[in-house]
């Protein structure tokens, strides 16, 4: 089964728009990667400043290959003329999918 990576980002309110625009500008950057299955950027709606970046991969190796290549560049942070990150903290959660369900096709 697949593996899920959830990047937990602490984003101050004044940086939310910046974060969302940066993700929108990178749309398509991960979709062509071998083993990539799904992406979602989840915005908090109440009581927290935490965004969740959900990705699902065919295998851990596929995710690690992406991180070593295009993912490393995307997560490099501020360098030279690159803007500083919109998030003030980040944690990566990892899961294996052990059960899944899809809507019935009646």
CSV table of N, CA and C in Angstrom, one decimal:
chain,number,residue,atom,x,y,z
A,1,UNK,N,0.8,-1.2,0.0
A,1,UNK,CA,0.0,0.0,0.0
A,1,UNK,C,0.9,1.3,0.0
A,2,UNK,N,0.2,2.4,-0.2
A,2,UNK,CA,0.9,3.7,-0.3
A,2,UNK,C,1.5,4.2,1.0
A,3,UNK,N,2.3,5.2,0.9
A,3,UNK,CA,2.7,5.9,2.1
A,3,UNK,C,2.2,7.4,2.0
A,4,UNK,N,2.0,8.0,3.2
A,4,UNK,CA,1.5,9.3,3.2
A,4,UNK,C,2.5,10.2,4.0
A,5,UNK,N,2.7,11.3,3.5
A,5,UNK,CA,3.6,12.3,4.1
A,5,UNK,C,2.8,13.6,4.4
A,6,UNK,N,2.8,14.0,5.6
A,6,UNK,CA,2.0,15.2,6.0
A,6,UNK,C,3.0,16.2,6.5
A,7,UNK,N,3.2,17.3,5.8
A,7,UNK,CA,4.1,18.3,6.3
A,7,UNK,C,3.3,19.3,7.1
A,8,UNK,N,3.6,19.4,8.4
A,8,UNK,CA,2.8,20.3,9.3
A,8,UNK,C,3.5,21.6,9.4
A,9,UNK,N,2.9,22.7,8.9
A,9,UNK,CA,3.5,24.0,8.8
A,9,UNK,C,2.8,25.0,9.7
A,10,UNK,N,3.6,25.6,10.5
A,10,UNK,CA,3.1,26.7,11.4
A,10,UNK,C,3.2,28.0,10.5
A,11,UNK,N,2.1,28.6,10.3
A,11,UNK,CA,2.1,29.8,9.4
A,11,UNK,C,1.4,31.0,10.1
A,12,UNK,N,2.1,32.0,10.4
A,12,UNK,CA,1.4,33.2,11.0
A,12,UNK,C,0.4,33.7,10.1
A,13,UNK,N,-0.7,34.3,10.6
A,13,UNK,CA,-1.8,34.8,9.8
A,13,UNK,C,-1.4,35.7,8.7
A,14,UNK,N,-0.4,36.6,9.0
A,14,UNK,CA,0.0,37.5,7.9
A,14,UNK,C,0.9,36.9,6.8
A,15,UNK,N,1.2,35.6,6.9
A,15,UNK,CA,1.9,34.9,5.9
A,15,UNK,C,1.1,33.8,5.1
A,16,UNK,N,-0.2,33.7,5.5
A,16,UNK,CA,-1.0,32.7,4.9
A,16,UNK,C,-1.2,32.9,3.4
A,17,UNK,N,-1.5,34.1,3.0
A,17,UNK,CA,-1.7,34.4,1.6
A,17,UNK,C,-0.4,34.1,0.8
A,18,UNK,N,0.7,34.5,1.4
A,18,UNK,CA,2.0,34.2,0.8
A,18,UNK,C,2.2,32.7,0.6
A,19,UNK,N,2.0,31.9,1.6
A,19,UNK,CA,2.2,30.5,1.5
A,19,UNK,C,1.3,29.9,0.4
A,20,UNK,N,0.0,30.3,0.4
A,20,UNK,CA,-0.9,29.8,-0.6
A,20,UNK,C,-0.5,30.2,-2.0
A,21,UNK,N,-0.1,31.4,-2.2
A,21,UNK,CA,0.4,31.8,-3.5
A,21,UNK,C,1.6,31.1,-4.0
A,22,UNK,N,2.5,30.8,-3.1
A,22,UNK,CA,3.7,30.0,-3.4
A,22,UNK,C,3.4,28.6,-3.9
A,23,UNK,N,2.5,28.0,-3.1
A,23,UNK,CA,2.0,26.6,-3.6
A,23,UNK,C,1.3,26.7,-4.9
A,24,UNK,N,0.5,27.7,-5.1
A,24,UNK,CA,-0.2,27.8,-6.4
A,24,UNK,C,0.8,28.0,-7.6
A,25,UNK,N,1.9,28.8,-7.3
A,25,UNK,CA,2.9,29.0,-8.3
A,25,UNK,C,3.7,27.7,-8.7
A,26,UNK,N,3.7,26.8,-7.7
A,26,UNK,CA,4.4,25.5,-8.0
A,26,UNK,C,3.5,24.4,-8.4
A,27,UNK,N,2.3,24.7,-8.7
A,27,UNK,CA,1.3,23.7,-9.1
A,27,UNK,C,1.9,22.9,-10.3
A,28,UNK,N,1.8,21.6,-10.2
A,28,UNK,CA,2.4,20.8,-11.3
A,28,UNK,C,3.8,20.3,-11.0
A,29,UNK,N,4.5,20.9,-10.0
A,29,UNK,CA,5.9,20.5,-9.8
A,29,UNK,C,6.1,19.1,-9.3
A,30,UNK,N,5.1,18.6,-8.6
A,30,UNK,CA,5.3,17.2,-8.0
A,30,UNK,C,4.5,16.2,-8.8
A,31,UNK,N,3.4,16.6,-9.5
A,31,UNK,CA,2.5,15.7,-10.2
A,31,UNK,C,3.1,14.7,-11.2
A,32,UNK,N,4.2,15.1,-11.8
A,32,UNK,CA,4.9,14.2,-12.8
A,32,UNK,C,5.9,13.3,-12.2
A,33,UNK,N,6.1,13.3,-10.9
A,33,UNK,CA,7.1,12.5,-10.2
A,33,UNK,C,6.7,11.1,-10.2
A,34,UNK,N,7.7,10.2,-10.4
A,34,UNK,CA,7.4,8.8,-10.4
A,34,UNK,C,6.9,8.4,-9.0
A,35,UNK,N,5.8,7.7,-8.9
A,35,UNK,CA,5.3,7.2,-7.6
A,35,UNK,C,4.4,8.2,-6.9
A,36,UNK,N,4.2,9.4,-7.4
A,36,UNK,CA,3.4,10.4,-6.8
A,36,UNK,C,1.9,9.9,-7.0
A,37,UNK,N,1.1,10.0,-6.0
A,37,UNK,CA,-0.3,9.7,-6.1
A,37,UNK,C,-1.3,10.8,-5.8
A,38,UNK,N,-1.0,11.7,-4.8
A,38,UNK,CA,-2.0,12.7,-4.4
A,38,UNK,C,-1.3,13.8,-3.7
A,39,UNK,N,-2.0,15.0,-3.8
A,39,UNK,CA,-1.5,16.2,-3.1
A,39,UNK,C,-2.7,17.0,-2.6
A,40,UNK,N,-2.7,17.6,-1.4
A,40,UNK,CA,-3.7,18.5,-0.9
A,40,UNK,C,-3.0,19.5,0.0
A,41,UNK,N,-3.3,20.8,-0.2
A,41,UNK,CA,-2.9,21.8,0.8
A,41,UNK,C,-4.1,22.1,1.6
A,42,UNK,N,-4.0,21.9,2.9
A,42,UNK,CA,-5.2,22.1,3.8
A,42,UNK,C,-5.0,23.3,4.7
A,43,UNK,N,-5.9,24.3,4.5
A,43,UNK,CA,-5.9,25.5,5.3
A,43,UNK,C,-6.7,25.4,6.6
A,44,UNK,N,-6.1,25.9,7.7
A,44,UNK,CA,-6.9,25.8,8.9
A,44,UNK,C,-8.1,26.7,8.9
A,45,UNK,N,-9.2,26.3,9.5
A,45,UNK,CA,-10.4,27.1,9.5
A,45,UNK,C,-10.7,27.8,10.8
A,46,UNK,N,-10.2,27.2,11.9
A,46,UNK,CA,-10.4,27.8,13.2
A,46,UNK,C,-9.5,27.3,14.3
A,47,UNK,N,-9.0,28.2,15.1
A,47,UNK,CA,-8.3,27.9,16.3
A,47,UNK,C,-6.9,27.4,16.1
A,48,UNK,N,-6.3,27.5,15.0
A,48,UNK,CA,-4.9,27.1,14.8
A,48,UNK,C,-4.2,27.8,13.7
A,49,UNK,N,-2.9,27.9,13.7
A,49,UNK,CA,-2.1,28.5,12.6
A,49,UNK,C,-1.4,27.4,11.8
A,50,UNK,N,-1.9,26.2,11.8
A,50,UNK,CA,-1.2,25.1,11.2
A,50,UNK,C,-1.8,24.7,9.9
A,51,UNK,N,-1.0,24.7,8.9
A,51,UNK,CA,-1.4,24.2,7.6
A,51,UNK,C,-0.9,22.7,7.5
A,52,UNK,N,-1.6,21.9,6.7
A,52,UNK,CA,-1.2,20.5,6.5
A,52,UNK,C,-1.0,20.4,5.0
A,53,UNK,N,0.2,19.9,4.6
A,53,UNK,CA,0.5,19.6,3.2
A,53,UNK,C,0.5,18.0,3.1
A,54,UNK,N,-0.5,17.5,2.4
A,54,UNK,CA,-0.7,16.1,2.4
A,54,UNK,C,-0.3,15.6,1.0
A,55,UNK,N,0.6,14.6,1.0
A,55,UNK,CA,1.0,13.9,-0.2
A,55,UNK,C,1.0,12.4,0.0
A,56,UNK,N,0.6,11.7,-1.0
A,56,UNK,CA,0.6,10.2,-1.0
A,56,UNK,C,1.5,9.7,-2.1
A,57,UNK,N,2.3,8.7,-1.8
A,57,UNK,CA,3.3,8.1,-2.7
A,57,UNK,C,3.1,6.6,-2.7
A,58,UNK,N,3.5,6.1,-3.9
A,58,UNK,CA,3.4,4.6,-4.1
A,58,UNK,C,4.3,3.9,-3.1
A,59,UNK,N,5.5,4.4,-2.8
A,59,UNK,CA,6.4,3.7,-1.9
A,59,UNK,C,7.2,4.8,-1.2
A,60,UNK,N,7.8,4.4,-0.1
A,60,UNK,CA,8.8,5.3,0.6
A,60,UNK,C,10.0,5.7,-0.3
A,61,UNK,N,10.4,4.8,-1.1
A,61,UNK,CA,11.5,5.0,-2.0
A,61,UNK,C,11.2,6.1,-3.0
A,62,UNK,N,9.9,6.1,-3.5
A,62,UNK,CA,9.5,7.1,-4.5
A,62,UNK,C,9.6,8.5,-3.8
A,63,UNK,N,9.1,8.6,-2.6
A,63,UNK,CA,9.1,9.8,-1.9
A,63,UNK,C,10.6,10.3,-1.7
A,64,UNK,N,11.4,9.4,-1.2
A,64,UNK,CA,12.8,9.7,-1.0
A,64,UNK,C,13.5,10.2,-2.2
A,65,UNK,N,13.2,9.5,-3.4
A,65,UNK,CA,13.8,9.9,-4.6
A,65,UNK,C,13.4,11.4,-5.0
A,66,UNK,N,12.1,11.7,-4.8
A,66,UNK,CA,11.6,13.0,-5.1
A,66,UNK,C,12.3,14.0,-4.1
A,67,UNK,N,12.4,13.7,-2.9
A,67,UNK,CA,13.0,14.6,-1.9
A,67,UNK,C,14.5,14.9,-2.3
A,68,UNK,N,15.2,13.8,-2.8
A,68,UNK,CA,16.6,14.0,-3.1
A,68,UNK,C,16.8,14.8,-4.4
A,69,UNK,N,15.7,15.0,-5.2
A,69,UNK,CA,15.8,15.7,-6.4
A,69,UNK,C,15.0,17.0,-6.3
A,70,UNK,N,13.9,17.0,-7.0
A,70,UNK,CA,13.1,18.3,-7.0
A,70,UNK,C,12.6,18.7,-5.7
A,71,UNK,N,12.3,17.8,-4.8
A,71,UNK,CA,11.8,18.1,-3.5
A,71,UNK,C,12.9,18.9,-2.6
A,72,UNK,N,14.1,18.5,-2.8
A,72,UNK,CA,15.2,19.2,-2.1
A,72,UNK,C,15.2,20.7,-2.4
A,73,UNK,N,15.1,21.0,-3.7
A,73,UNK,CA,15.1,22.4,-4.2
A,73,UNK,C,13.9,23.1,-3.7
A,74,UNK,N,12.7,22.4,-3.6
A,74,UNK,CA,11.5,23.1,-3.2
A,74,UNK,C,11.5,23.4,-1.7
A,75,UNK,N,12.3,22.6,-0.9
A,75,UNK,CA,12.3,22.8,0.5
A,75,UNK,C,13.6,23.4,1.0
A,76,UNK,N,14.4,24.0,0.2
A,76,UNK,CA,15.7,24.5,0.5
A,76,UNK,C,15.6,25.8,1.4
A,77,UNK,N,14.5,26.5,1.4
A,77,UNK,CA,14.5,27.7,2.3
A,77,UNK,C,15.1,28.9,1.6
A,78,UNK,N,15.3,29.9,2.4
A,78,UNK,CA,15.9,31.2,1.9
A,78,UNK,C,17.3,31.0,1.6
A,79,UNK,N,17.7,31.3,0.3
A,79,UNK,CA,19.1,31.3,-0.1
A,79,UNK,C,19.3,32.4,-1.1
A,80,UNK,N,20.3,33.2,-0.9
A,80,UNK,CA,20.6,34.3,-1.8
A,80,UNK,C,19.4,35.2,-2.0
A,81,UNK,N,18.8,35.3,-3.2
A,81,UNK,CA,17.7,36.1,-3.5
A,81,UNK,C,16.4,35.4,-3.3
A,82,UNK,N,16.4,34.2,-2.8
A,82,UNK,CA,15.1,33.5,-2.5
A,82,UNK,C,14.5,34.1,-1.3
A,83,UNK,N,13.1,34.3,-1.3
A,83,UNK,CA,12.4,34.8,-0.1
A,83,UNK,C,12.5,33.9,1.0
A,84,UNK,N,12.3,34.4,2.2
A,84,UNK,CA,12.3,33.6,3.4
A,84,UNK,C,11.0,32.8,3.4
A,85,UNK,N,11.1,31.6,4.1
A,85,UNK,CA,9.9,30.8,4.1
A,85,UNK,C,8.7,31.5,4.8
A,86,UNK,N,7.5,31.2,4.4
A,86,UNK,CA,6.3,31.7,5.0
A,86,UNK,C,6.0,31.0,6.3
A,87,UNK,N,6.4,29.8,6.5
A,87,UNK,CA,6.2,29.0,7.7
A,87,UNK,C,7.3,29.3,8.7
A,88,UNK,N,6.9,29.3,10.0
A,88,UNK,CA,7.9,29.5,11.0
A,88,UNK,C,8.4,28.2,11.6
A,89,UNK,N,7.7,27.1,11.3
A,89,UNK,CA,8.1,25.8,11.8
A,89,UNK,C,7.5,24.8,10.9
A,90,UNK,N,8.2,23.6,10.8
A,90,UNK,CA,7.7,22.5,10.0
A,90,UNK,C,8.1,21.2,10.6
A,91,UNK,N,7.2,20.3,10.5
A,91,UNK,CA,7.4,18.9,11.0
A,91,UNK,C,6.8,18.0,9.9
A,92,UNK,N,7.5,16.9,9.7
A,92,UNK,CA,7.0,15.9,8.7
A,92,UNK,C,6.5,14.7,9.4
A,93,UNK,N,5.3,14.3,9.2
A,93,UNK,CA,4.7,13.1,9.7
A,93,UNK,C,4.6,12.1,8.6
A,94,UNK,N,4.9,10.8,8.9
A,94,UNK,CA,4.9,9.7,7.9
A,94,UNK,C,3.9,8.6,8.4
A,95,UNK,N,3.2,8.1,7.4
A,95,UNK,CA,2.2,7.0,7.7
A,95,UNK,C,2.2,6.0,6.5
A,96,UNK,N,1.8,4.8,6.8
A,96,UNK,CA,1.6,3.8,5.8
A,96,UNK,C,0.1,3.7,5.7
A,97,UNK,N,-0.5,3.5,4.5
A,97,UNK,CA,-1.9,3.3,4.4
A,97,UNK,C,-2.2,1.8,4.6
A,98,UNK,N,-3.0,1.6,5.6
A,98,UNK,CA,-3.4,0.2,5.9
A,98,UNK,C,-4.8,-0.2,5.5
A,99,UNK,N,-5.6,0.8,5.3
A,99,UNK,CA,-7.0,0.7,4.8
A,99,UNK,C,-7.4,1.9,4.1
A,100,UNK,N,-8.2,1.7,3.1
A,100,UNK,CA,-8.7,2.9,2.3
A,100,UNK,C,-10.1,2.5,1.7
A,101,UNK,N,-10.9,3.5,1.4
A,101,UNK,CA,-12.2,3.3,0.8
A,101,UNK,C,-12.4,4.5,-0.1
A,102,UNK,N,-13.2,4.2,-1.1
A,102,UNK,CA,-13.6,5.2,-2.1
A,102,UNK,C,-15.2,5.3,-2.1
A,103,UNK,N,-15.8,6.4,-2.5
A,103,UNK,CA,-17.2,6.4,-2.6
A,103,UNK,C,-17.7,5.2,-3.5
A,104,UNK,N,-18.9,4.7,-3.2
A,104,UNK,CA,-19.5,3.7,-4.0
A,104,UNK,C,-19.9,4.3,-5.4
A,105,UNK,N,-19.8,3.5,-6.4
A,105,UNK,CA,-20.2,3.9,-7.7
A,105,UNK,C,-21.5,3.2,-8.1
A,106,UNK,N,-22.6,3.7,-7.5
A,106,UNK,CA,-23.9,3.1,-7.7
A,106,UNK,C,-24.5,3.5,-9.1
